[in-house]
XYZ file of C-alpha atoms in Angstrom:
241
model
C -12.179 -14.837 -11.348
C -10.052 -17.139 -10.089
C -6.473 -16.430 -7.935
C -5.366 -19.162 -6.581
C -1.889 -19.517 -5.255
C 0.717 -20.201 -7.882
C 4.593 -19.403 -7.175
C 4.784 -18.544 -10.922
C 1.953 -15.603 -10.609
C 3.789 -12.856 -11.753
C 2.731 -10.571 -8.729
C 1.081 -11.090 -5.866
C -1.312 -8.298 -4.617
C -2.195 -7.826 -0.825
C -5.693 -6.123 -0.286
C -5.756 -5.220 3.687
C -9.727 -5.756 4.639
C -11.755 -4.217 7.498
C -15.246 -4.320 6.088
C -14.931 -3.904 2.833
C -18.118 -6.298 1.531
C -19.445 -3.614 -0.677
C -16.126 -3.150 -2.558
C -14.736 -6.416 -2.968
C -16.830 -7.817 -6.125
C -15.550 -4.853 -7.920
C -11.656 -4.767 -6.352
C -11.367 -8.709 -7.017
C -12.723 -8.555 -10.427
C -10.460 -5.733 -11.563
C -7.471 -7.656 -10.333
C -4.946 -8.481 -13.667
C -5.369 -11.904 -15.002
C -2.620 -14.574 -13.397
C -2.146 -12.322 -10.226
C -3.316 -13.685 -7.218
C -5.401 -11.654 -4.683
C -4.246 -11.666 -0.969
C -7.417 -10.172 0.926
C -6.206 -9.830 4.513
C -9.144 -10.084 6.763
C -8.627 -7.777 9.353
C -11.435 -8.202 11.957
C -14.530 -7.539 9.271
C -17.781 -7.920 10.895
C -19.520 -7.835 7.361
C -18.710 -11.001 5.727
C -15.325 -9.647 3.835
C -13.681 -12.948 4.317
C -16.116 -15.282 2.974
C -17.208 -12.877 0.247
C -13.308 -12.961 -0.951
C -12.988 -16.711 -0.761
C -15.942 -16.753 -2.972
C -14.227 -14.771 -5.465
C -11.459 -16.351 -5.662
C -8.924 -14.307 -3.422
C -6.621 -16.280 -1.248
C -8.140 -15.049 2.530
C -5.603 -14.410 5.624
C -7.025 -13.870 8.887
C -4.912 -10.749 11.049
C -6.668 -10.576 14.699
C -4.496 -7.738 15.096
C -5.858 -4.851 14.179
C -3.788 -1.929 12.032
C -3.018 -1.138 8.592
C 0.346 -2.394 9.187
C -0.958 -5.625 10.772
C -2.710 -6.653 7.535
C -0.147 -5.158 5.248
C 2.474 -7.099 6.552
C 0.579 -10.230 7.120
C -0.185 -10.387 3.305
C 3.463 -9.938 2.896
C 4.447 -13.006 4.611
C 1.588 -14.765 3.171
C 3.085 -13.783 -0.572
C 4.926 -16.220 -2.484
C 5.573 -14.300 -5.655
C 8.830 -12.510 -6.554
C 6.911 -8.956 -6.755
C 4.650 -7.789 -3.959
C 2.126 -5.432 -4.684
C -0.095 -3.544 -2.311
C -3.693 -1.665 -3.154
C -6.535 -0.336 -0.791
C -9.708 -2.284 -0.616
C -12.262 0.448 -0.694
C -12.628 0.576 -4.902
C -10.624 4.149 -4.497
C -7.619 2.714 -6.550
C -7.928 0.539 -9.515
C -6.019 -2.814 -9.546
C -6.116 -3.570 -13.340
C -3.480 -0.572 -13.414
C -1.056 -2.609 -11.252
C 0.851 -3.843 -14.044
C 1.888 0.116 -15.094
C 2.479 0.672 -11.067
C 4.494 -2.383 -11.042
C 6.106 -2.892 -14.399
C 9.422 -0.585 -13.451
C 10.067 -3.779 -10.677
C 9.537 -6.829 -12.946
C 12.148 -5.118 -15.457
C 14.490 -4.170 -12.967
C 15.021 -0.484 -13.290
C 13.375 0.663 -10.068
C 13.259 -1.212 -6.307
C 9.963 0.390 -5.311
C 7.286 2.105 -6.852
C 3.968 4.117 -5.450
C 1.015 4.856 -6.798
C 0.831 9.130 -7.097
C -2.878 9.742 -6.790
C -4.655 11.639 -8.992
C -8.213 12.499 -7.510
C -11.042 12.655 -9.895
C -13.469 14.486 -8.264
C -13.594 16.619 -5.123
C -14.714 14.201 -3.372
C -12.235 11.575 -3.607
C -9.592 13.281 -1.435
C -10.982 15.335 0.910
C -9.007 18.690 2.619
C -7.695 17.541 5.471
C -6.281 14.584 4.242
C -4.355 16.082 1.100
C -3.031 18.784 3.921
C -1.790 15.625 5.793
C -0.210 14.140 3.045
C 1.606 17.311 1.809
C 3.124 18.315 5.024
C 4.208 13.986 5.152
C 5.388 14.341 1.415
C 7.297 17.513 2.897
C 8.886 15.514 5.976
C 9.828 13.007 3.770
C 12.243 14.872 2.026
C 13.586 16.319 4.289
C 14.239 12.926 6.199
C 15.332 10.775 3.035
C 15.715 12.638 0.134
C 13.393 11.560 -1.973
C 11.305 14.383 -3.471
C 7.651 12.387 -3.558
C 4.052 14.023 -4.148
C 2.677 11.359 -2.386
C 3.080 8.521 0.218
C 0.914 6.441 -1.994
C -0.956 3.069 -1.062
C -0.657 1.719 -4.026
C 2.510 0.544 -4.325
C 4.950 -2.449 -5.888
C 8.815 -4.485 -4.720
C 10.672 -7.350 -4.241
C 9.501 -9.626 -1.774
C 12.103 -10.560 -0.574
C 13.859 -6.944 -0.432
C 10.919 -6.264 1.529
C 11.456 -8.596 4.048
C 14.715 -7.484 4.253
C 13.979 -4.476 5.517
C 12.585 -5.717 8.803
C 9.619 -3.798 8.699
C 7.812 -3.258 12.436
C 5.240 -0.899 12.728
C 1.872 -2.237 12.535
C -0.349 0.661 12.163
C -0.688 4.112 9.840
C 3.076 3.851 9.911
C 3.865 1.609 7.927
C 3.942 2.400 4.195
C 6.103 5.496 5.651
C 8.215 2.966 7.457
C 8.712 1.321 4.017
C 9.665 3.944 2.162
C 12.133 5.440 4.798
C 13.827 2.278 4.825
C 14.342 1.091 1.258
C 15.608 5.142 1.001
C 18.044 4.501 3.560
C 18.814 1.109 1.874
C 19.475 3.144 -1.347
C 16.705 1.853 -3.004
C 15.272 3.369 -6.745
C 12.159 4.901 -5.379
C 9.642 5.953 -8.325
C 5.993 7.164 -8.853
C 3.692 6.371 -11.178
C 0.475 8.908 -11.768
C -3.096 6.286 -10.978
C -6.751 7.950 -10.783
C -7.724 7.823 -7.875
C -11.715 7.763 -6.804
C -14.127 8.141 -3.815
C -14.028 4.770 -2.056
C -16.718 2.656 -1.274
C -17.989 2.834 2.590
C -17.068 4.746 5.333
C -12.959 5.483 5.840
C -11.156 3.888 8.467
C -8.788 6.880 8.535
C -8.638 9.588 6.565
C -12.633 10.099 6.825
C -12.510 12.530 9.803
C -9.783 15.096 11.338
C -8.952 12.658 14.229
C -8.339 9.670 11.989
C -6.106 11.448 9.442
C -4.154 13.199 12.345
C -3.391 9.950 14.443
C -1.974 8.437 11.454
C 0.087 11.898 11.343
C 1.053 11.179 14.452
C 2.056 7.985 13.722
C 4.176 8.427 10.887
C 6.167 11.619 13.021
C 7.158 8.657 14.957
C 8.418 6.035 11.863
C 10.109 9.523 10.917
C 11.832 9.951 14.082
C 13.492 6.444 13.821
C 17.134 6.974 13.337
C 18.269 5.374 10.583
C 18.498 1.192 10.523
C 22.163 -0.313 10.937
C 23.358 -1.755 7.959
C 20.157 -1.700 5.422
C 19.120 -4.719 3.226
C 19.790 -3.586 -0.216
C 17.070 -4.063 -2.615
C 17.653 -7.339 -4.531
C 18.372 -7.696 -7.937
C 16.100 -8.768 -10.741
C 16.585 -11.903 -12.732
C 16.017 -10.710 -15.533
C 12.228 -8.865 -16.740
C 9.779 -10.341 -14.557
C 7.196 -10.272 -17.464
């Protein structure tokens, strides 16, 4: 597989890393032909990086560590008009990125996220589908928008993204996103993607404490009052495919 960087690519995808060597050769493979891979690295002590450049994945180094940190350092990293954004554990499958981000390239939505789907049990455990209920259930109430899910998968503009000045750098910040492009006015959409037990230990949702600190983290993104004077999203030129 080969992703190297080509401003023409019709998306580019931004995997945030932190030990993810037994995932990779299945996340990389799986990513749609033309795409590029952005594996962030995010402090991996198990070869991630190296294993990614072997694949083919263009490799950023983020010493700082947080979901957000990578997240956003992929972003800037991106050259492509569409930015997409998928977990690196083999829970979520890239090849469906085109379905997650196909609303974007032909202009009828701004944003879209990835509504999980567990297939088993196992793939979402309790607590964490409690947590993301009562966030789903914040949301609303703070934007609006009547999600099921504040999905990682996910797909916008690039530059609409940037726009939105983004700044938290931990569990905060796919909330931060979507608070922001709904106070921008943005066409927020979900699309329905399986979604699996991931590969390796979780960074986060994996235990109580975890999946509560990133709780607590998003109260706070939801507590923001709202930003002066929102980007709006940009148009499309056209279909993007």
């Amino acid at each position: 597989m080969e992703t190297t960087s080509s401003p023409s690519a019709p998306a580019d995808v931004v995997l945030p890393c932190l030990d993810e060597a037994e995932a990779l050769p299945w996340v990389l493979d799986r990513i749609p032909s033309g795409w590029r891979a952005i594996v962030v690295d995010n402090g991996s002590t198990d070869g991630s990086a190296d294993i990614a450049r072997a694949l083919g994945a263009h490799v950023v180094h983020e010493s700082r560590r947080g979901f957000g940190a990578a997240c956003h350092a992929g972003l800037a990293a991106a050259t492509a008009e569409v930015v997409c954004f998928c977990d690196c554990d083999a829970s979520l499958d890239p090849a469906l990125l085109p379905a997650v981000a196909g609303p974007v390239l032909d202009g009828v939505a701004d944003l879209v996220l990835g509504r999980r789907r567990p297939v088993t049990r196992r793939a979402w455990p309790p607590h964490a589908r409690l947590a993301n209920l009562e966030l789903t259930r914040l949301i609303r109430r703070r934007t609006g928008l009547r999600l099921h899910d504040l999905g990682p998968m996910r797909a916008a503009r690039r530059k609409s993204l940037l726009a939105l000045d983004l700044t938290d750098r931990r569990s905060g910040y796919p909330l931060q996103m979507v608070v922001r492009a709904a106070d921008a006015g943005w066409r927020v959409e979900e699309a329905d993607v399986p979604y699996r037990p991931r590969t390796g230990r979780s960074k986060v949702t994996g235990t109580w404490r975890g999946t509560w600190q990133a709780v607590r983290d998003m109260r706070s993104v939801l507590a923001e009052p709202p930003a002066a004077g929102p980007a709006p999203a940009a148009p499309a030129r056209g279909t993007g495919r």
